[in-house]
XYZ file of C-alpha atoms in Angstrom:
583
model
C 258.856 123.253 34.032
C 255.848 121.384 33.946
C 252.355 122.345 35.863
C 251.520 119.861 38.294
C 247.857 119.852 40.021
C 246.980 117.934 42.594
C 244.255 115.031 42.438
C 241.576 117.422 43.048
C 242.280 119.928 40.401
C 242.550 116.619 37.495
C 239.326 115.894 35.378
C 237.982 112.611 35.521
C 236.250 110.943 32.666
C 233.578 109.710 34.697
C 231.726 113.062 36.679
C 231.826 112.566 40.796
C 228.761 111.867 42.418
C 227.196 112.758 45.590
C 225.424 109.968 47.978
C 221.692 112.413 47.392
C 222.620 112.592 43.319
C 224.354 115.479 43.105
C 226.287 115.524 39.694
C 230.386 117.766 40.186
C 231.952 118.980 36.844
C 234.809 120.224 37.611
C 236.625 122.314 34.838
C 240.343 121.356 35.315
C 242.597 120.128 32.782
C 245.000 116.709 33.219
C 248.204 118.134 33.849
C 249.777 117.205 30.030
C 246.926 119.659 28.813
C 246.776 122.124 30.970
C 251.068 122.666 30.176
C 250.480 122.850 26.512
C 247.674 125.667 26.585
C 250.180 127.949 28.968
C 252.485 127.538 26.795
C 250.827 129.641 24.063
C 247.981 131.180 26.122
C 250.782 134.094 25.372
C 249.292 135.158 22.798
C 245.851 134.959 23.521
C 243.491 138.616 24.388
C 243.592 138.230 28.542
C 241.046 139.288 30.927
C 242.868 140.627 34.683
C 239.915 139.161 36.727
C 238.771 141.072 39.824
C 237.658 140.071 43.085
C 233.948 139.297 41.792
C 235.398 137.373 38.356
C 237.634 135.054 40.304
C 235.625 134.462 42.980
C 233.423 133.003 40.330
C 235.921 131.190 38.156
C 237.020 129.263 40.865
C 233.820 127.673 41.401
C 232.996 127.265 38.055
C 236.360 125.211 37.915
C 236.554 123.348 40.679
C 232.775 122.232 39.925
C 230.794 124.246 43.055
C 229.224 126.048 40.761
C 228.238 122.018 38.408
C 225.675 122.327 36.362
C 227.481 125.729 35.304
C 230.646 125.108 32.392
C 231.236 128.542 32.320
C 230.686 131.759 32.378
C 226.578 132.207 31.286
C 225.750 133.203 26.654
C 222.712 135.290 26.344
C 220.568 132.667 26.255
C 220.865 131.223 29.637
C 221.098 134.588 31.108
C 218.233 135.706 29.698
C 216.063 132.440 31.091
C 218.098 133.015 34.643
C 216.686 136.449 35.088
C 212.705 135.685 33.485
C 212.954 132.598 35.161
C 215.701 131.243 37.983
C 216.757 128.640 35.286
C 219.471 127.883 32.850
C 218.381 127.781 29.379
C 217.532 123.861 28.988
C 215.339 123.980 32.272
C 217.771 123.508 34.833
C 217.015 125.881 37.834
C 219.772 128.317 38.428
C 218.593 131.347 40.226
C 222.082 133.415 39.689
C 223.414 134.996 36.632
C 227.588 133.428 36.293
C 228.955 136.725 33.701
C 232.424 138.149 32.695
C 231.696 140.967 31.873
C 234.522 143.123 29.484
C 235.120 146.580 28.318
C 234.110 147.103 24.568
C 237.936 147.464 23.307
C 238.147 143.535 23.600
C 234.774 142.995 23.259
C 234.818 144.098 19.549
C 238.275 142.225 19.108
C 236.080 138.512 18.811
C 233.595 136.817 17.463
C 232.608 133.382 18.240
C 234.910 130.844 18.530
C 237.953 133.495 20.048
C 239.497 132.109 23.125
C 240.983 134.410 25.699
C 242.905 133.857 28.910
C 241.691 134.672 31.877
C 244.570 135.602 34.387
C 244.930 137.519 38.177
C 245.133 140.470 39.418
C 249.458 139.155 38.855
C 248.866 138.298 35.666
C 248.936 134.017 36.624
C 247.018 132.826 34.104
C 244.083 130.407 35.499
C 241.985 129.185 32.762
C 241.177 129.710 29.232
C 236.950 130.921 28.145
C 235.645 129.429 24.498
C 233.838 132.218 23.293
C 230.652 131.376 21.956
C 228.709 134.671 22.768
C 229.268 138.229 23.054
C 226.247 139.981 24.892
C 225.573 142.812 26.165
C 222.813 143.369 28.664
C 220.467 146.118 30.603
C 221.853 146.244 33.426
C 218.754 147.919 34.888
C 216.605 145.270 33.820
C 218.408 142.839 35.712
C 218.884 144.656 38.949
C 215.245 144.283 38.405
C 214.895 140.850 38.110
C 217.481 139.272 40.066
C 217.594 142.104 42.930
C 213.931 143.390 42.768
C 214.884 146.870 43.563
C 217.598 148.858 41.046
C 218.020 150.989 44.750
C 221.841 151.446 45.080
C 221.741 151.137 48.734
C 222.039 147.467 47.648
C 225.391 146.429 47.500
C 224.977 144.388 44.333
C 223.156 146.927 42.877
C 225.588 148.939 43.377
C 228.315 147.106 42.192
C 226.112 146.149 38.708
C 224.806 149.764 38.046
C 228.208 151.250 38.619
C 231.480 148.546 38.249
C 229.798 146.553 35.461
C 231.573 146.691 32.189
C 229.135 146.640 28.908
C 229.898 143.825 27.015
C 229.751 139.764 28.474
C 231.809 137.138 27.256
C 229.802 133.734 27.616
C 231.555 130.058 26.595
C 233.109 127.061 27.954
C 236.527 127.843 31.022
C 239.336 125.648 30.332
C 241.327 125.276 34.113
C 244.771 125.253 33.886
C 245.163 125.855 37.413
C 243.159 127.076 40.764
C 243.532 130.577 41.742
C 246.313 131.299 44.626
C 245.390 131.167 47.840
C 248.225 131.588 51.359
C 245.703 131.790 53.422
C 243.795 128.733 55.924
C 245.141 126.541 53.288
C 243.934 123.925 55.669
C 240.330 124.614 54.975
C 240.134 125.223 51.559
C 238.195 122.409 50.916
C 237.112 121.875 46.490
C 234.079 120.018 46.561
C 235.446 117.046 46.054
C 237.637 116.349 48.420
C 235.249 118.205 50.573
C 233.065 114.283 49.159
C 236.011 112.454 49.947
C 236.347 113.650 53.677
C 232.502 113.028 54.575
C 233.039 109.372 52.599
C 235.784 108.700 54.692
C 234.457 109.508 57.842
C 230.785 107.592 57.127
C 228.955 111.180 57.265
C 226.174 110.595 55.334
C 224.016 113.337 56.386
C 225.572 116.400 56.849
C 224.057 120.018 57.376
C 225.607 123.093 55.802
C 225.754 126.146 58.164
C 226.123 129.285 55.883
C 227.757 132.255 57.347
C 229.961 135.782 56.583
C 229.526 136.837 60.213
C 231.802 136.007 63.455
C 229.857 133.229 65.189
C 228.228 133.233 68.660
C 226.226 131.987 71.538
C 222.951 131.904 69.548
C 224.772 130.823 65.670
C 225.904 127.620 67.962
C 222.587 127.109 69.397
C 220.109 127.261 65.982
C 222.791 124.687 64.564
C 223.070 123.070 67.261
C 219.416 122.222 66.906
C 218.745 122.202 63.598
C 222.038 119.159 63.288
C 219.895 117.678 65.580
C 216.753 118.341 64.008
C 217.587 116.099 60.444
C 220.441 113.600 62.480
C 223.578 115.569 60.637
C 226.436 116.139 61.116
C 227.140 119.889 61.000
C 229.694 121.954 58.115
C 230.325 125.750 59.106
C 231.291 127.299 55.468
C 230.835 130.888 55.727
C 231.841 133.172 52.376
C 235.222 134.115 52.633
C 235.611 135.573 49.112
C 233.627 138.927 49.793
C 230.794 139.903 51.836
C 229.040 143.094 52.086
C 230.703 145.382 52.421
C 231.973 146.615 55.938
C 232.132 142.992 57.500
C 234.589 141.653 60.229
C 237.128 140.690 57.108
C 237.592 137.221 56.773
C 240.849 136.840 58.523
C 239.790 137.984 62.290
C 236.138 135.611 61.344
C 237.774 132.260 60.831
C 239.973 132.475 63.609
C 236.742 133.477 65.207
C 235.698 130.176 63.450
C 238.559 127.836 64.714
C 237.492 129.454 68.605
C 233.978 128.283 68.734
C 234.664 124.617 67.353
C 235.430 123.128 70.818
C 231.939 123.846 72.122
C 230.179 121.845 69.855
C 230.317 117.954 70.374
C 233.838 115.675 69.317
C 233.774 115.001 65.668
C 230.088 116.039 65.045
C 230.985 119.047 63.287
C 233.394 120.640 59.875
C 234.550 124.263 59.182
C 234.952 125.165 55.710
C 235.941 127.381 53.709
C 233.550 129.162 50.216
C 235.163 131.380 48.154
C 232.282 132.689 46.789
C 231.174 136.606 46.136
C 228.048 137.150 47.948
C 226.174 139.408 45.814
C 223.488 139.465 48.975
C 220.517 138.993 46.946
C 217.985 137.855 49.503
C 215.836 134.562 48.223
C 217.385 134.047 44.875
C 220.972 133.618 46.968
C 219.678 131.311 48.966
C 218.580 129.402 46.638
C 222.003 129.335 45.077
C 223.546 128.282 48.216
C 221.776 125.742 48.640
C 222.668 124.145 45.035
C 226.251 125.166 45.400
C 226.798 122.914 49.351
C 224.841 120.262 47.740
C 228.002 120.101 45.206
C 230.083 120.384 48.224
C 228.715 117.261 49.235
C 225.880 118.469 52.066
C 222.278 116.457 51.809
C 220.934 119.323 53.431
C 220.997 123.802 54.117
C 220.161 125.733 56.897
C 217.951 128.999 55.856
C 217.337 131.653 58.474
C 215.388 135.029 58.428
C 216.343 136.841 55.867
C 218.744 135.216 54.445
C 221.834 136.640 52.390
C 219.866 140.121 53.205
C 221.724 143.393 52.206
C 219.488 145.840 54.823
C 217.213 148.509 54.113
C 216.436 150.200 51.515
C 215.484 154.197 50.818
C 212.711 153.973 52.287
C 213.899 152.719 55.646
C 212.233 149.052 54.338
C 213.983 146.023 53.878
C 214.767 144.728 51.116
C 212.939 141.525 50.721
C 210.776 139.925 53.101
C 212.333 137.779 56.313
C 210.908 134.729 54.971
C 210.435 135.108 51.568
C 214.434 133.215 51.345
C 212.197 130.335 53.756
C 209.375 129.767 51.357
C 211.576 130.481 48.479
C 213.735 126.830 48.903
C 210.352 125.141 49.997
C 208.733 125.921 46.842
C 211.829 124.212 44.954
C 213.039 121.781 47.663
C 212.063 118.654 46.161
C 214.152 119.842 42.687
C 216.927 121.209 44.921
C 217.838 117.576 45.916
C 218.842 119.013 49.096
C 217.202 118.624 52.077
C 215.806 122.611 53.720
C 216.187 123.198 56.943
C 214.296 126.277 57.625
C 214.927 128.372 61.370
C 213.579 131.269 63.519
C 215.693 132.923 64.778
C 217.284 132.078 68.448
C 217.103 134.519 71.413
C 218.518 134.607 74.928
C 215.821 134.422 77.817
C 217.086 136.558 80.061
C 214.382 134.467 83.084
C 214.997 131.076 81.346
C 219.068 131.620 80.961
C 218.700 130.138 78.272
C 218.214 130.277 74.025
C 215.657 129.576 73.149
C 213.820 130.161 69.018
C 212.270 133.270 68.244
C 208.832 131.922 67.861
C 208.531 130.209 71.140
C 209.207 133.316 73.272
C 206.205 133.748 75.647
C 204.924 137.049 77.175
C 207.192 136.143 80.154
C 209.714 135.815 78.814
C 212.546 138.348 79.137
C 214.557 138.381 75.891
C 217.862 140.456 75.341
C 219.393 140.620 72.176
C 222.978 142.782 70.857
C 222.894 144.196 67.702
C 226.070 144.341 65.568
C 225.986 148.316 66.022
C 225.705 147.551 69.614
C 228.313 145.192 69.531
C 230.765 147.364 67.584
C 230.399 150.097 70.422
C 230.827 147.651 72.699
C 234.253 147.391 71.456
C 234.437 150.450 70.365
C 234.311 151.313 74.258
C 236.595 148.946 75.898
C 233.081 147.964 77.870
C 231.839 144.607 78.674
C 230.239 141.584 76.751
C 227.929 139.615 78.372
C 228.953 136.393 78.927
C 225.217 134.908 77.433
C 226.007 136.782 74.032
C 229.612 135.364 73.117
C 231.626 132.565 74.200
C 235.245 134.545 75.527
C 237.138 133.150 72.934
C 235.852 134.574 70.169
C 235.488 137.975 72.628
C 238.918 138.316 72.407
C 239.927 137.766 68.696
C 237.668 140.475 68.578
C 239.043 142.771 71.002
C 242.554 141.937 69.141
C 241.473 143.328 66.242
C 239.026 146.077 66.636
C 241.578 147.391 69.937
C 239.356 150.207 72.477
C 239.360 153.536 71.662
C 241.284 153.308 68.907
C 239.938 156.043 66.134
C 238.295 154.756 63.125
C 240.032 155.766 59.895
C 237.965 157.434 56.808
C 238.195 158.626 54.072
C 235.983 162.404 52.225
C 235.898 162.009 48.903
C 235.329 165.180 46.963
C 233.818 165.016 43.436
C 233.382 167.861 41.585
C 233.635 170.261 37.917
C 237.141 171.629 37.913
C 236.647 175.403 39.334
C 233.752 173.798 41.325
C 235.866 174.216 44.804
C 236.769 170.877 45.670
C 240.434 171.663 46.454
C 240.371 175.122 48.392
C 236.642 172.875 50.591
C 239.067 170.238 51.447
C 241.864 172.813 52.866
C 239.421 174.028 54.857
C 238.120 170.703 56.216
C 241.746 169.737 56.759
C 242.478 172.736 58.682
C 240.066 172.358 60.692
C 240.515 168.680 61.442
C 244.183 169.648 62.397
C 242.926 172.811 64.953
C 240.628 170.775 66.999
C 242.763 167.362 66.962
C 246.324 165.344 66.400
C 244.998 162.661 63.847
C 247.037 162.295 61.074
C 245.159 163.794 57.587
C 246.904 163.252 54.499
C 245.422 164.838 51.298
C 245.493 162.740 48.294
C 244.248 166.275 45.559
C 244.222 165.456 42.049
C 246.862 167.959 40.160
C 248.947 166.562 43.082
C 247.990 163.176 42.697
C 248.613 163.777 39.048
C 251.758 165.426 38.871
C 253.820 162.296 41.027
C 251.104 158.841 41.326
C 249.837 159.021 37.810
C 251.991 160.599 36.187
C 252.103 158.964 33.285
C 248.019 158.302 32.764
C 246.508 160.390 29.678
C 242.591 161.697 29.770
C 240.912 159.028 28.273
C 238.116 156.995 30.238
C 240.379 154.207 30.923
C 243.589 156.602 32.253
C 240.926 158.329 34.780
C 238.864 155.376 36.679
C 242.896 153.675 36.948
C 243.500 157.849 38.547
C 240.614 157.218 41.082
C 241.328 154.003 41.919
C 244.818 154.821 42.931
C 243.482 156.935 44.624
C 240.971 154.570 46.199
C 243.516 152.650 47.123
C 245.651 154.513 48.483
C 243.142 156.015 50.422
C 242.240 152.485 51.964
C 245.601 151.883 53.019
C 245.557 155.583 54.982
C 241.859 154.428 56.465
C 243.616 150.767 57.306
C 245.628 152.368 59.649
C 242.624 154.505 61.264
C 243.943 157.421 59.830
C 242.430 160.276 57.177
C 241.978 160.457 53.724
C 241.018 163.525 51.822
C 240.870 162.910 48.667
C 240.207 166.077 45.161
C 240.101 164.143 41.780
C 236.867 165.627 39.546
C 236.249 161.896 39.439
C 233.774 161.953 36.301
C 232.751 159.070 36.174
C 230.024 156.528 38.208
C 232.236 153.186 38.091
C 235.573 154.469 39.172
C 234.243 156.528 42.280
C 231.733 153.289 43.330
C 235.538 151.162 42.939
C 237.457 153.677 45.289
C 234.405 153.446 47.385
C 234.609 149.780 47.518
C 238.793 150.142 47.869
C 237.727 152.159 51.256
C 234.722 150.633 52.943
C 236.883 147.066 52.885
C 238.656 148.978 55.870
C 236.619 151.528 57.062
C 234.182 154.336 56.111
C 233.603 156.720 52.073
C 232.215 159.910 52.816
C 231.793 161.193 49.735
C 231.243 164.438 48.937
C 229.756 166.039 45.170
C 230.946 169.989 45.341
C 226.986 170.613 42.818
C 229.106 173.941 41.917
C 227.028 175.226 39.075
C 229.585 174.646 35.685
C 228.831 178.508 35.010
C 230.480 179.596 38.388
C 233.442 177.014 38.116
C 234.013 178.850 34.050
C 233.819 182.293 35.639
C 236.182 181.114 38.177
C 238.679 179.424 36.223
C 242.044 180.945 36.167
C 243.450 179.393 33.889
C 241.214 180.211 30.596
C 241.051 175.827 31.192
C 237.693 176.276 29.804
C 237.590 179.269 27.270
C 240.137 176.361 25.338
C 237.931 173.851 26.004
C 234.909 175.248 23.954
C 237.670 176.279 21.923
C 238.426 173.102 20.998
C 242.279 173.719 21.869
C 241.558 171.272 24.826
C 239.907 167.789 24.115
C 238.049 165.491 26.806
C 237.230 168.119 29.359
C 234.665 167.455 31.791
C 231.407 169.550 31.672
C 232.619 170.717 27.715
C 233.405 167.568 25.727
C 233.425 164.886 27.923
C 230.590 163.775 30.850
C 230.681 164.478 34.293
C 228.798 162.009 36.433
C 226.496 162.677 38.997
C 226.543 160.737 41.707
C 223.095 159.657 42.287
C 223.238 159.635 46.930
C 226.393 161.269 48.147
C 226.646 161.408 51.704
C 226.957 165.396 51.539
C 226.325 167.258 48.406
C 227.046 171.571 49.147
C 227.195 173.778 46.462
C 230.577 175.582 46.706
C 229.717 179.081 45.613
C 226.774 178.626 47.836
C 229.288 179.572 51.453
C 232.555 180.870 52.148
C 234.543 177.472 52.444
C 234.786 177.817 56.078
C 231.177 177.347 56.209
C 230.857 174.181 54.525
C 233.873 173.242 56.068
C 231.417 173.405 59.274
C 228.772 171.322 57.868
C 231.115 168.171 57.014
C 232.522 168.532 60.560
C 229.015 168.332 62.161
C 228.227 165.252 59.365
C 231.177 163.458 60.430
C 230.503 164.090 64.297
C 227.189 162.639 63.934
C 228.650 159.430 62.533
C 230.433 159.231 65.020
C 234.518 159.462 63.223
C 235.802 162.160 65.291
C 234.667 163.708 69.000
C 232.911 167.108 69.385
């Protein structure tokens, strides 16, 4: 059966040009060529794309990443890092790379073709390999994010989850990634431009968000649109945002509930399948280019745009107005108007929102932080009407019912014999002694016997084992349960992936059981260490295979320093301090 693409996924001989001059480069093949390519794709090496890569591919194919025609090769990559420009000098601030494992990279050379598939194995595109290279990830972190601090989510993913090699080259699209939610809101750049043109919207100001919108956001967007005489495009990122953010299903329901609060025929809601990097000023510049490709003529840049929070020293990763300053410096070249806007605050004495820059000493400023909002939802206490709209609050309360326990995972990691399982048992016993919440134990040996039967002890198989644990733990946490995991988990990238799977739904508490190697060997009743030292067991962690020590676990304990019950009390104290269990 032939693959039939809807009109917005067909390439045309001439690029589509927006009213303000932006050229759209789509990468989908005509239907007959796509079908022919699909017929021979089974013979090609392939990559199953992760969430970030899948988002990047979708925006490459539909033209949102114009002028890019594929994943960056080495020359483009290096210049983007150092100068925020492609090799030909075009402004582009964010490296869009396709990272792969060493084994696949070794099979390929310039001129090879690689099938790009989704998590179900469905072929979406073919990459024509022009370049294979091995980036310096620490250098990339410093240049793109300005830090190597793993508290920055973009840095953590880059250093802990990204595979070593990169493939550069053009992509040819077979079909778009499948989406089954909010399909009427998922516009391509071409379709959104045509929607604007059909309604005579010649001036459009775009608003980026990754959080639910409340009264302050409405006031900000209304004022920004009025300031430049434009219609409003609310275009939230729904591909991947910061760990711990409100899920996009809830957020989109909130955005829909907010739309009636705007004047009729003044606002358009459209979803952006973007994998955010939380890259501050660079990311703001990137967001502006993307919105230009979607047909916006102006872009709102707020305080601390795409900021990831604070670093290990408690300081913000980026100055509050750095994004606005960077975009102002490139405004002429960008080809999209920049609308810098201060935070909107509520002045109780005026019963009105106003820009923070207009607050006087007589004003009684009130605010509710994200932490306070979550507390109100958790406790079921009143959320003031000046803060949000009843329709939005109702949706948030449905998603976060009052007094519902928050799910979390305790993830013990350490050498064989460190005492992980014993300590996990002691923690579970105390949790059950003092409460009735469901607790599920995912012990390393038990998981190997049941969930990961058939996996060996190669790096890939060990990573797969930890990923499976992370997936199951995430599902337990999603339903408000407690998952207690106790694998060796020797590799940082696999632990980071498990963390991401859990933090999509709740809290991840990594506990490094840092028992010295000599103590672990002395405890070894099975004689495994002796066999490993004799060469009878290959790839044994701590002897012939590395253990990558966690850099910033939530807690580090020496399993030989005290009785398990004493160490367990330390862990329960940590959980109480985080509000995860009752005092």
